[in-house]
């Protein structure tokens, strides 16, 4: 990878991807919990999740618990692969000591 | 533009910190319903031991059975996705119950209070160890349960079962609610 993946490289999206990466299997993270972990505002987080969803990196499910709406997010297989590639890219830079 | 080494190190640091926070939050969320469930069962078991000691063995057998099956059912709902019946969780509880029984068979406790104290101490130990790996809140819960158990055993021997029913049960339920709020 010559250039970093522009979708993942953005700091908030990078944190979203990292937070979702640790979930086992098909488990999902609730939007409110993700907001706390990432430390983003609701609007900001929503916009970045949409970007990840449009890139095919994240999957979003919306439903109701009682009368309360609930949004849950997980990484797609494509997203998991892209994140692993991005981390490998970072490690490669550190290992080879690349400079801009 | 390619990243510099410093930028790459910064990004990896962010990833590691976020993964740690997310793993803790996930662990808390997963553990919370079990703590609430066993807090309720704990109240029933110790409550029965205090009020009707002659049938407490029967009540505890029922509590363990209900807890084991209910824990496995809870495992089917973890992470917000439906899963098949969790045999791993079911057999984990069976294994825990078997080894606790084996320990008592070997050490032969002289009264019920010893049994009633050792089990919460083993539970507390498991929470402290899980807390070391998952997040400090679980470790704090373990330390509180251990402290309350030891206090009740040594200073409130006459009302130990009642102490464990009320204080121990409420602590487990309260900790479960605390973990769920993360």
PDB file of C-alpha atoms in Angstrom:
ATOM      1  CA  UNK A   1       0.000   0.000   0.000  1.00  0.00           C
ATOM      2  CA  UNK A   2       1.648   3.213  -1.204  1.00  0.00           C
ATOM      3  CA  UNK A   3      -0.936   5.582   0.274  1.00  0.00           C
ATOM      4  CA  UNK A   4      -3.004   5.177   3.448  1.00  0.00           C
ATOM      5  CA  UNK A   5      -6.641   4.152   2.933  1.00  0.00           C
ATOM      6  CA  UNK A   6      -8.309   7.594   2.931  1.00  0.00           C
ATOM      7  CA  UNK A   7     -11.571   6.209   4.359  1.00  0.00           C
ATOM      8  CA  UNK A   8      -9.887   4.704   7.427  1.00  0.00           C
ATOM      9  CA  UNK A   9      -7.142   7.282   7.798  1.00  0.00           C
ATOM     10  CA  UNK A  10      -9.474  10.006   9.152  1.00  0.00           C
ATOM     11  CA  UNK A  11      -8.940  10.006  12.988  1.00  0.00           C
ATOM     12  CA  UNK A  12     -12.572   9.509  14.081  1.00  0.00           C
ATOM     13  CA  UNK A  13     -13.171   6.788  11.489  1.00  0.00           C
ATOM     14  CA  UNK A  14      -9.933   5.104  12.539  1.00  0.00           C
ATOM     15  CA  UNK A  15     -11.214   4.966  16.128  1.00  0.00           C
ATOM     16  CA  UNK A  16     -14.607   3.660  14.997  1.00  0.00           C
ATOM     17  CA  UNK A  17     -12.903   0.887  13.030  1.00  0.00           C
ATOM     18  CA  UNK A  18     -10.613   0.031  15.978  1.00  0.00           C
ATOM     19  CA  UNK A  19     -13.557  -0.072  18.393  1.00  0.00           C
ATOM     20  CA  UNK A  20     -15.545  -2.396  16.105  1.00  0.00           C
ATOM     21  CA  UNK A  21     -12.555  -4.594  15.290  1.00  0.00           C
ATOM     22  CA  UNK A  22     -12.356  -6.085  18.812  1.00  0.00           C
ATOM     23  CA  UNK A  23     -15.948  -7.365  18.742  1.00  0.00           C
ATOM     24  CA  UNK A  24     -16.085 -11.124  18.279  1.00  0.00           C
ATOM     25  CA  UNK A  25     -17.913 -12.637  15.288  1.00  0.00           C
ATOM     26  CA  UNK A  26     -21.042 -10.828  14.178  1.00  0.00           C
ATOM     27  CA  UNK A  27     -21.479  -8.908  17.451  1.00  0.00           C
ATOM     28  CA  UNK A  28     -22.586  -5.315  17.152  1.00  0.00           C
ATOM     29  CA  UNK A  29     -21.871  -2.164  19.135  1.00  0.00           C
ATOM     30  CA  UNK A  30     -24.627   0.249  20.040  1.00  0.00           C
ATOM     31  CA  UNK A  31     -24.305   3.780  18.723  1.00  0.00           C
ATOM     32  CA  UNK A  32     -24.409   5.344  22.203  1.00  0.00           C
ATOM     33  CA  UNK A  33     -21.661   3.050  23.481  1.00  0.00           C
ATOM     34  CA  UNK A  34     -19.550   3.740  20.374  1.00  0.00           C
ATOM     35  CA  UNK A  35     -20.009   7.473  20.969  1.00  0.00           C
ATOM     36  CA  UNK A  36     -18.528   7.118  24.469  1.00  0.00           C
ATOM     37  CA  UNK A  37     -15.622   4.961  23.298  1.00  0.00           C
ATOM     38  CA  UNK A  38     -14.691   7.190  20.362  1.00  0.00           C
ATOM     39  CA  UNK A  39     -15.405  10.465  22.174  1.00  0.00           C
ATOM     40  CA  UNK A  40     -17.255  12.031  19.234  1.00  0.00           C
ATOM     41  CA  UNK A  41     -20.437  14.085  19.094  1.00  0.00           C
ATOM     42  CA  UNK A  42     -23.615  12.380  17.910  1.00  0.00           C
ATOM     43  CA  UNK A  43     -23.755  14.220  14.567  1.00  0.00           C
ATOM     44  CA  UNK A  44     -20.059  13.739  13.866  1.00  0.00           C
ATOM     45  CA  UNK A  45     -20.196  10.036  14.684  1.00  0.00           C
ATOM     46  CA  UNK A  46     -23.315   9.540  12.559  1.00  0.00           C
ATOM     47  CA  UNK A  47     -21.668  11.198   9.540  1.00  0.00           C
ATOM     48  CA  UNK A  48     -18.527   9.073   9.825  1.00  0.00           C
ATOM     49  CA  UNK A  49     -20.525   5.867  10.227  1.00  0.00           C
ATOM     50  CA  UNK A  50     -22.423   6.753   7.055  1.00  0.00           C
ATOM     51  CA  UNK A  51     -19.113   7.211   5.230  1.00  0.00           C
ATOM     52  CA  UNK A  52     -17.917   3.804   6.452  1.00  0.00           C
ATOM     53  CA  UNK A  53     -21.237   2.217   5.513  1.00  0.00           C
ATOM     54  CA  UNK A  54     -21.125   3.710   2.004  1.00  0.00           C
ATOM     55  CA  UNK A  55     -17.583   2.382   1.572  1.00  0.00           C
ATOM     56  CA  UNK A  56     -18.849  -1.074   2.558  1.00  0.00           C
ATOM     57  CA  UNK A  57     -16.649  -1.128   5.666  1.00  0.00           C
ATOM     58  CA  UNK A  58     -19.441  -1.048   8.260  1.00  0.00           C
ATOM     59  CA  UNK A  59     -22.923  -2.502   8.541  1.00  0.00           C
ATOM     60  CA  UNK A  60     -25.657  -0.615  10.370  1.00  0.00           C
ATOM     61  CA  UNK A  61     -28.864  -2.042  11.837  1.00  0.00           C
ATOM     62  CA  UNK A  62     -31.673   0.114  13.194  1.00  0.00           C
ATOM     63  CA  UNK A  63     -34.498  -1.240  15.331  1.00  0.00           C
ATOM     64  CA  UNK A  64     -36.564  -0.461  18.405  1.00  0.00           C
ATOM     65  CA  UNK A  65     -36.149  -1.681  21.975  1.00  0.00           C
ATOM     66  CA  UNK A  66     -39.627  -1.079  23.335  1.00  0.00           C
ATOM     67  CA  UNK A  67     -40.326   2.390  22.048  1.00  0.00           C
ATOM     68  CA  UNK A  68     -36.714   3.531  22.005  1.00  0.00           C
ATOM     69  CA  UNK A  69     -34.884   3.546  18.669  1.00  0.00           C
ATOM     70  CA  UNK A  70     -31.561   1.720  18.642  1.00  0.00           C
ATOM     71  CA  UNK A  71     -28.733   1.877  16.113  1.00  0.00           C
ATOM     72  CA  UNK A  72     -26.069  -0.807  16.110  1.00  0.00           C
ATOM     73  CA  UNK A  73     -22.907  -1.059  14.053  1.00  0.00           C
ATOM     74  CA  UNK A  74     -20.425  -3.791  13.145  1.00  0.00           C
ATOM     75  CA  UNK A  75     -17.508  -4.170  10.766  1.00  0.00           C
ATOM     76  CA  UNK A  76     -18.154  -5.910   7.469  1.00  0.00           C
ATOM     77  CA  UNK A  77     -15.707  -8.533   6.186  1.00  0.00           C
ATOM     78  CA  UNK A  78     -14.434  -5.961   3.697  1.00  0.00           C
ATOM     79  CA  UNK A  79     -13.975  -3.441   6.524  1.00  0.00           C
ATOM     80  CA  UNK A  80     -12.131  -5.933   8.715  1.00  0.00           C
ATOM     81  CA  UNK A  81      -9.751  -6.738   5.843  1.00  0.00           C
ATOM     82  CA  UNK A  82      -9.215  -3.046   5.034  1.00  0.00           C
ATOM     83  CA  UNK A  83      -8.465  -2.286   8.699  1.00  0.00           C
ATOM     84  CA  UNK A  84      -5.953  -5.137   8.901  1.00  0.00           C
ATOM     85  CA  UNK A  85      -4.279  -3.848   5.719  1.00  0.00           C
ATOM     86  CA  UNK A  86      -4.161  -0.334   7.193  1.00  0.00           C
ATOM     87  CA  UNK A  87      -2.534  -1.569  10.427  1.00  0.00           C
ATOM     88  CA  UNK A  88      -0.024  -3.578   8.369  1.00  0.00           C
ATOM     89  CA  UNK A  89       0.711  -0.407   6.384  1.00  0.00           C
ATOM     90  CA  UNK A  90       1.393   1.507   9.635  1.00  0.00           C
ATOM     91  CA  UNK A  91       3.631  -1.259  10.970  1.00  0.00           C
ATOM     92  CA  UNK A  92       5.514  -1.334   7.702  1.00  0.00           C
ATOM     93  CA  UNK A  93       6.235   2.404   7.952  1.00  0.00           C
ATOM     94  CA  UNK A  94       7.496   1.986  11.528  1.00  0.00           C
ATOM     95  CA  UNK A  95       9.604  -1.079  10.669  1.00  0.00           C
ATOM     96  CA  UNK A  96      11.228   0.537   7.639  1.00  0.00           C
ATOM     97  CA  UNK A  97      11.494   3.967   9.288  1.00  0.00           C
ATOM     98  CA  UNK A  98       9.913   5.687   6.277  1.00  0.00           C
ATOM     99  CA  UNK A  99       9.849   9.465   6.235  1.00  0.00           C
ATOM    100  CA  UNK A 100       7.611  11.724   4.108  1.00  0.00           C
TER     101      UNK A 100
ATOM    102  CA  UNK B   1       1.144  11.608   0.781  1.00  0.00           C
ATOM    103  CA  UNK B   2       2.745   8.697   2.675  1.00  0.00           C
ATOM    104  CA  UNK B   3       2.797   8.933   6.473  1.00  0.00           C
ATOM    105  CA  UNK B   4       5.859   9.682   8.554  1.00  0.00           C
ATOM    106  CA  UNK B   5       7.053   7.215  11.167  1.00  0.00           C
ATOM    107  CA  UNK B   6       5.763   9.527  13.947  1.00  0.00           C
ATOM    108  CA  UNK B   7       2.314   9.747  12.339  1.00  0.00           C
ATOM    109  CA  UNK B   8       2.198   5.964  11.978  1.00  0.00           C
ATOM    110  CA  UNK B   9       3.190   5.493  15.629  1.00  0.00           C
ATOM    111  CA  UNK B  10       0.520   7.998  16.695  1.00  0.00           C
ATOM    112  CA  UNK B  11      -2.147   6.202  14.672  1.00  0.00           C
ATOM    113  CA  UNK B  12      -1.152   2.827  16.154  1.00  0.00           C
ATOM    114  CA  UNK B  13      -1.303   4.326  19.661  1.00  0.00           C
ATOM    115  CA  UNK B  14      -4.832   5.605  18.962  1.00  0.00           C
ATOM    116  CA  UNK B  15      -5.837   2.183  17.684  1.00  0.00           C
ATOM    117  CA  UNK B  16      -4.458   0.401  20.754  1.00  0.00           C
ATOM    118  CA  UNK B  17      -6.156   2.800  23.188  1.00  0.00           C
ATOM    119  CA  UNK B  18      -9.493   2.592  21.386  1.00  0.00           C
ATOM    120  CA  UNK B  19      -9.330  -1.200  21.169  1.00  0.00           C
ATOM    121  CA  UNK B  20      -8.659  -1.364  24.914  1.00  0.00           C
ATOM    122  CA  UNK B  21     -11.607   0.947  25.706  1.00  0.00           C
ATOM    123  CA  UNK B  22     -13.892  -0.979  23.378  1.00  0.00           C
ATOM    124  CA  UNK B  23     -12.848  -4.371  24.793  1.00  0.00           C
ATOM    125  CA  UNK B  24     -13.538  -3.112  28.342  1.00  0.00           C
ATOM    126  CA  UNK B  25     -16.943  -1.709  27.369  1.00  0.00           C
ATOM    127  CA  UNK B  26     -17.815  -4.967  25.603  1.00  0.00           C
ATOM    128  CA  UNK B  27     -16.662  -7.026  28.593  1.00  0.00           C
ATOM    129  CA  UNK B  28     -18.704  -4.898  31.009  1.00  0.00           C
ATOM    130  CA  UNK B  29     -21.785  -5.107  28.820  1.00  0.00           C
ATOM    131  CA  UNK B  30     -21.412  -8.884  28.509  1.00  0.00           C
ATOM    132  CA  UNK B  31     -20.848  -9.442  32.246  1.00  0.00           C
ATOM    133  CA  UNK B  32     -23.647  -7.146  33.500  1.00  0.00           C
ATOM    134  CA  UNK B  33     -26.682  -9.420  32.951  1.00  0.00           C
ATOM    135  CA  UNK B  34     -24.918 -12.378  34.620  1.00  0.00           C
ATOM    136  CA  UNK B  35     -24.158 -10.286  37.700  1.00  0.00           C
ATOM    137  CA  UNK B  36     -27.780  -9.141  37.946  1.00  0.00           C
ATOM    138  CA  UNK B  37     -29.082 -12.702  37.440  1.00  0.00           C
ATOM    139  CA  UNK B  38     -26.762 -14.214  40.065  1.00  0.00           C
ATOM    140  CA  UNK B  39     -27.439 -11.328  42.453  1.00  0.00           C
ATOM    141  CA  UNK B  40     -31.137 -12.236  42.412  1.00  0.00           C
ATOM    142  CA  UNK B  41     -30.394 -15.964  42.753  1.00  0.00           C
ATOM    143  CA  UNK B  42     -27.914 -15.219  45.529  1.00  0.00           C
ATOM    144  CA  UNK B  43     -30.640 -13.353  47.456  1.00  0.00           C
ATOM    145  CA  UNK B  44     -32.999 -16.312  47.055  1.00  0.00           C
ATOM    146  CA  UNK B  45     -30.382 -18.913  48.068  1.00  0.00           C
ATOM    147  CA  UNK B  46     -28.968 -17.112  51.084  1.00  0.00           C
ATOM    148  CA  UNK B  47     -32.431 -15.834  52.044  1.00  0.00           C
ATOM    149  CA  UNK B  48     -33.694 -19.430  52.129  1.00  0.00           C
ATOM    150  CA  UNK B  49     -30.630 -20.475  54.131  1.00  0.00           C
ATOM    151  CA  UNK B  50     -31.496 -17.874  56.772  1.00  0.00           C
ATOM    152  CA  UNK B  51     -35.266 -18.320  56.858  1.00  0.00           C
ATOM    153  CA  UNK B  52     -35.659 -22.061  56.198  1.00  0.00           C
ATOM    154  CA  UNK B  53     -32.265 -23.668  56.846  1.00  0.00           C
ATOM    155  CA  UNK B  54     -33.726 -27.216  56.799  1.00  0.00           C
ATOM    156  CA  UNK B  55     -34.516 -26.950  53.064  1.00  0.00           C
ATOM    157  CA  UNK B  56     -31.630 -24.670  52.069  1.00  0.00           C
ATOM    158  CA  UNK B  57     -29.778 -27.517  50.312  1.00  0.00           C
ATOM    159  CA  UNK B  58     -32.774 -28.132  48.080  1.00  0.00           C
ATOM    160  CA  UNK B  59     -33.162 -24.408  47.378  1.00  0.00           C
ATOM    161  CA  UNK B  60     -29.475 -24.077  46.469  1.00  0.00           C
ATOM    162  CA  UNK B  61     -29.727 -27.056  44.097  1.00  0.00           C
ATOM    163  CA  UNK B  62     -32.646 -25.303  42.377  1.00  0.00           C
ATOM    164  CA  UNK B  63     -30.767 -21.985  42.341  1.00  0.00           C
ATOM    165  CA  UNK B  64     -27.727 -23.596  40.690  1.00  0.00           C
ATOM    166  CA  UNK B  65     -29.883 -25.356  38.091  1.00  0.00           C
ATOM    167  CA  UNK B  66     -31.865 -22.213  37.232  1.00  0.00           C
ATOM    168  CA  UNK B  67     -28.679 -20.116  37.186  1.00  0.00           C
ATOM    169  CA  UNK B  68     -26.863 -22.532  34.876  1.00  0.00           C
ATOM    170  CA  UNK B  69     -29.694 -22.722  32.332  1.00  0.00           C
ATOM    171  CA  UNK B  70     -30.472 -18.984  32.551  1.00  0.00           C
ATOM    172  CA  UNK B  71     -26.786 -18.118  32.061  1.00  0.00           C
ATOM    173  CA  UNK B  72     -26.665 -20.238  28.929  1.00  0.00           C
ATOM    174  CA  UNK B  73     -29.853 -18.553  27.667  1.00  0.00           C
ATOM    175  CA  UNK B  74     -28.294 -15.132  28.340  1.00  0.00           C
ATOM    176  CA  UNK B  75     -25.322 -16.239  26.233  1.00  0.00           C
ATOM    177  CA  UNK B  76     -27.723 -16.624  23.305  1.00  0.00           C
ATOM    178  CA  UNK B  77     -28.440 -12.900  23.369  1.00  0.00           C
ATOM    179  CA  UNK B  78     -24.954 -11.459  23.952  1.00  0.00           C
ATOM    180  CA  UNK B  79     -23.562  -8.772  21.657  1.00  0.00           C
ATOM    181  CA  UNK B  80     -26.958  -7.847  20.310  1.00  0.00           C
ATOM    182  CA  UNK B  81     -27.151 -10.853  17.991  1.00  0.00           C
ATOM    183  CA  UNK B  82     -29.129 -14.056  18.424  1.00  0.00           C
ATOM    184  CA  UNK B  83     -26.997 -17.178  18.786  1.00  0.00           C
ATOM    185  CA  UNK B  84     -27.764 -20.859  19.287  1.00  0.00           C
ATOM    186  CA  UNK B  85     -27.989 -22.171  22.880  1.00  0.00           C
ATOM    187  CA  UNK B  86     -24.608 -21.470  24.453  1.00  0.00           C
ATOM    188  CA  UNK B  87     -23.265 -24.900  25.380  1.00  0.00           C
ATOM    189  CA  UNK B  88     -19.890 -23.371  26.241  1.00  0.00           C
ATOM    190  CA  UNK B  89     -21.422 -21.150  28.910  1.00  0.00           C
ATOM    191  CA  UNK B  90     -23.652 -24.009  30.099  1.00  0.00           C
ATOM    192  CA  UNK B  91     -20.690 -26.384  30.520  1.00  0.00           C
ATOM    193  CA  UNK B  92     -18.556 -23.613  32.054  1.00  0.00           C
ATOM    194  CA  UNK B  93     -21.106 -23.372  34.873  1.00  0.00           C
ATOM    195  CA  UNK B  94     -21.314 -27.163  35.151  1.00  0.00           C
ATOM    196  CA  UNK B  95     -17.506 -27.260  35.424  1.00  0.00           C
ATOM    197  CA  UNK B  96     -17.500 -24.498  38.064  1.00  0.00           C
ATOM    198  CA  UNK B  97     -20.163 -26.295  40.118  1.00  0.00           C
ATOM    199  CA  UNK B  98     -18.335 -29.630  39.782  1.00  0.00           C
ATOM    200  CA  UNK B  99     -15.002 -28.220  40.944  1.00  0.00           C
ATOM    201  CA  UNK B 100     -16.577 -26.317  43.849  1.00  0.00           C
ATOM    202  CA  UNK B 101     -18.253 -29.571  44.966  1.00  0.00           C
ATOM    203  CA  UNK B 102     -14.913 -31.385  44.543  1.00  0.00           C
ATOM    204  CA  UNK B 103     -13.141 -28.796  46.712  1.00  0.00           C
ATOM    205  CA  UNK B 104     -15.743 -29.193  49.489  1.00  0.00           C
ATOM    206  CA  UNK B 105     -15.502 -32.970  49.254  1.00  0.00           C
ATOM    207  CA  UNK B 106     -11.764 -32.685  49.870  1.00  0.00           C
ATOM    208  CA  UNK B 107     -11.699 -29.992  52.575  1.00  0.00           C
ATOM    209  CA  UNK B 108     -14.911 -31.154  54.333  1.00  0.00           C
ATOM    210  CA  UNK B 109     -16.174 -27.857  55.801  1.00  0.00           C
ATOM    211  CA  UNK B 110     -17.533 -28.205  59.345  1.00  0.00           C
ATOM    212  CA  UNK B 111     -20.543 -25.905  58.930  1.00  0.00           C
ATOM    213  CA  UNK B 112     -22.740 -24.265  56.314  1.00  0.00           C
ATOM    214  CA  UNK B 113     -21.273 -20.800  56.851  1.00  0.00           C
ATOM    215  CA  UNK B 114     -17.896 -22.001  55.602  1.00  0.00           C
ATOM    216  CA  UNK B 115     -19.523 -23.256  52.407  1.00  0.00           C
ATOM    217  CA  UNK B 116     -21.477 -20.006  52.175  1.00  0.00           C
ATOM    218  CA  UNK B 117     -18.273 -17.982  52.480  1.00  0.00           C
ATOM    219  CA  UNK B 118     -15.938 -19.980  50.253  1.00  0.00           C
ATOM    220  CA  UNK B 119     -18.192 -19.862  47.169  1.00  0.00           C
ATOM    221  CA  UNK B 120     -18.501 -16.031  47.154  1.00  0.00           C
ATOM    222  CA  UNK B 121     -14.740 -15.789  47.716  1.00  0.00           C
ATOM    223  CA  UNK B 122     -14.139 -17.984  44.649  1.00  0.00           C
ATOM    224  CA  UNK B 123     -16.600 -15.830  42.680  1.00  0.00           C
ATOM    225  CA  UNK B 124     -14.841 -12.690  43.920  1.00  0.00           C
ATOM    226  CA  UNK B 125     -11.479 -14.157  42.901  1.00  0.00           C
ATOM    227  CA  UNK B 126     -12.770 -14.822  39.372  1.00  0.00           C
ATOM    228  CA  UNK B 127     -14.040 -11.213  39.112  1.00  0.00           C
ATOM    229  CA  UNK B 128     -10.698  -9.807  40.256  1.00  0.00           C
ATOM    230  CA  UNK B 129      -8.849 -11.929  37.683  1.00  0.00           C
ATOM    231  CA  UNK B 130     -11.329 -10.989  34.917  1.00  0.00           C
ATOM    232  CA  UNK B 131     -10.998  -7.364  36.007  1.00  0.00           C
ATOM    233  CA  UNK B 132      -7.225  -7.487  35.588  1.00  0.00           C
ATOM    234  CA  UNK B 133      -7.754  -8.556  31.966  1.00  0.00           C
ATOM    235  CA  UNK B 134     -10.982  -6.789  30.986  1.00  0.00           C
ATOM    236  CA  UNK B 135     -11.411  -3.665  33.090  1.00  0.00           C
ATOM    237  CA  UNK B 136     -11.020  -2.306  36.597  1.00  0.00           C
ATOM    238  CA  UNK B 137     -14.740  -2.186  37.385  1.00  0.00           C
ATOM    239  CA  UNK B 138     -14.922  -5.995  37.496  1.00  0.00           C
ATOM    240  CA  UNK B 139     -11.876  -6.103  39.784  1.00  0.00           C
ATOM    241  CA  UNK B 140     -13.487  -3.516  42.092  1.00  0.00           C
ATOM    242  CA  UNK B 141     -16.654  -5.650  42.204  1.00  0.00           C
ATOM    243  CA  UNK B 142     -14.572  -8.692  43.169  1.00  0.00           C
ATOM    244  CA  UNK B 143     -12.751  -6.829  45.921  1.00  0.00           C
ATOM    245  CA  UNK B 144     -16.035  -5.480  47.368  1.00  0.00           C
ATOM    246  CA  UNK B 145     -17.667  -8.939  47.334  1.00  0.00           C
ATOM    247  CA  UNK B 146     -14.612 -10.489  49.013  1.00  0.00           C
ATOM    248  CA  UNK B 147     -14.469  -7.755  51.672  1.00  0.00           C
ATOM    249  CA  UNK B 148     -18.205  -8.026  52.452  1.00  0.00           C
ATOM    250  CA  UNK B 149     -18.007 -11.834  52.620  1.00  0.00           C
ATOM    251  CA  UNK B 150     -15.042 -11.811  55.005  1.00  0.00           C
ATOM    252  CA  UNK B 151     -16.635  -9.105  57.162  1.00  0.00           C
ATOM    253  CA  UNK B 152     -19.909 -11.035  57.411  1.00  0.00           C
ATOM    254  CA  UNK B 153     -18.166 -14.345  58.105  1.00  0.00           C
ATOM    255  CA  UNK B 154     -15.951 -13.058  60.912  1.00  0.00           C
ATOM    256  CA  UNK B 155     -18.063 -10.310  62.495  1.00  0.00           C
ATOM    257  CA  UNK B 156     -21.678 -11.283  61.790  1.00  0.00           C
ATOM    258  CA  UNK B 157     -21.499 -15.049  62.109  1.00  0.00           C
ATOM    259  CA  UNK B 158     -24.981 -15.329  63.653  1.00  0.00           C
ATOM    260  CA  UNK B 159     -26.611 -13.560  60.694  1.00  0.00           C
ATOM    261  CA  UNK B 160     -24.136 -14.471  57.965  1.00  0.00           C
ATOM    262  CA  UNK B 161     -26.699 -15.921  55.507  1.00  0.00           C
ATOM    263  CA  UNK B 162     -28.977 -12.888  55.905  1.00  0.00           C
ATOM    264  CA  UNK B 163     -25.989 -10.571  55.443  1.00  0.00           C
ATOM    265  CA  UNK B 164     -24.998 -12.365  52.229  1.00  0.00           C
ATOM    266  CA  UNK B 165     -28.593 -12.394  50.951  1.00  0.00           C
ATOM    267  CA  UNK B 166     -29.098  -8.667  51.397  1.00  0.00           C
ATOM    268  CA  UNK B 167     -25.652  -7.067  51.099  1.00  0.00           C
ATOM    269  CA  UNK B 168     -24.074  -9.644  48.757  1.00  0.00           C
ATOM    270  CA  UNK B 169     -27.122  -9.856  46.488  1.00  0.00           C
ATOM    271  CA  UNK B 170     -27.545  -6.090  46.314  1.00  0.00           C
ATOM    272  CA  UNK B 171     -23.823  -5.682  45.576  1.00  0.00           C
ATOM    273  CA  UNK B 172     -24.001  -8.094  42.633  1.00  0.00           C
ATOM    274  CA  UNK B 173     -27.146  -6.473  41.226  1.00  0.00           C
ATOM    275  CA  UNK B 174     -25.748  -2.964  41.779  1.00  0.00           C
ATOM    276  CA  UNK B 175     -22.459  -3.882  40.121  1.00  0.00           C
ATOM    277  CA  UNK B 176     -24.350  -5.334  37.148  1.00  0.00           C
ATOM    278  CA  UNK B 177     -26.286  -2.081  36.750  1.00  0.00           C
ATOM    279  CA  UNK B 178     -23.051  -0.088  37.145  1.00  0.00           C
ATOM    280  CA  UNK B 179     -21.327  -2.105  34.392  1.00  0.00           C
ATOM    281  CA  UNK B 180     -24.342  -1.772  32.109  1.00  0.00           C
ATOM    282  CA  UNK B 181     -24.157   2.009  32.375  1.00  0.00           C
ATOM    283  CA  UNK B 182     -20.678   2.165  30.802  1.00  0.00           C
TER     284      UNK B 182
END
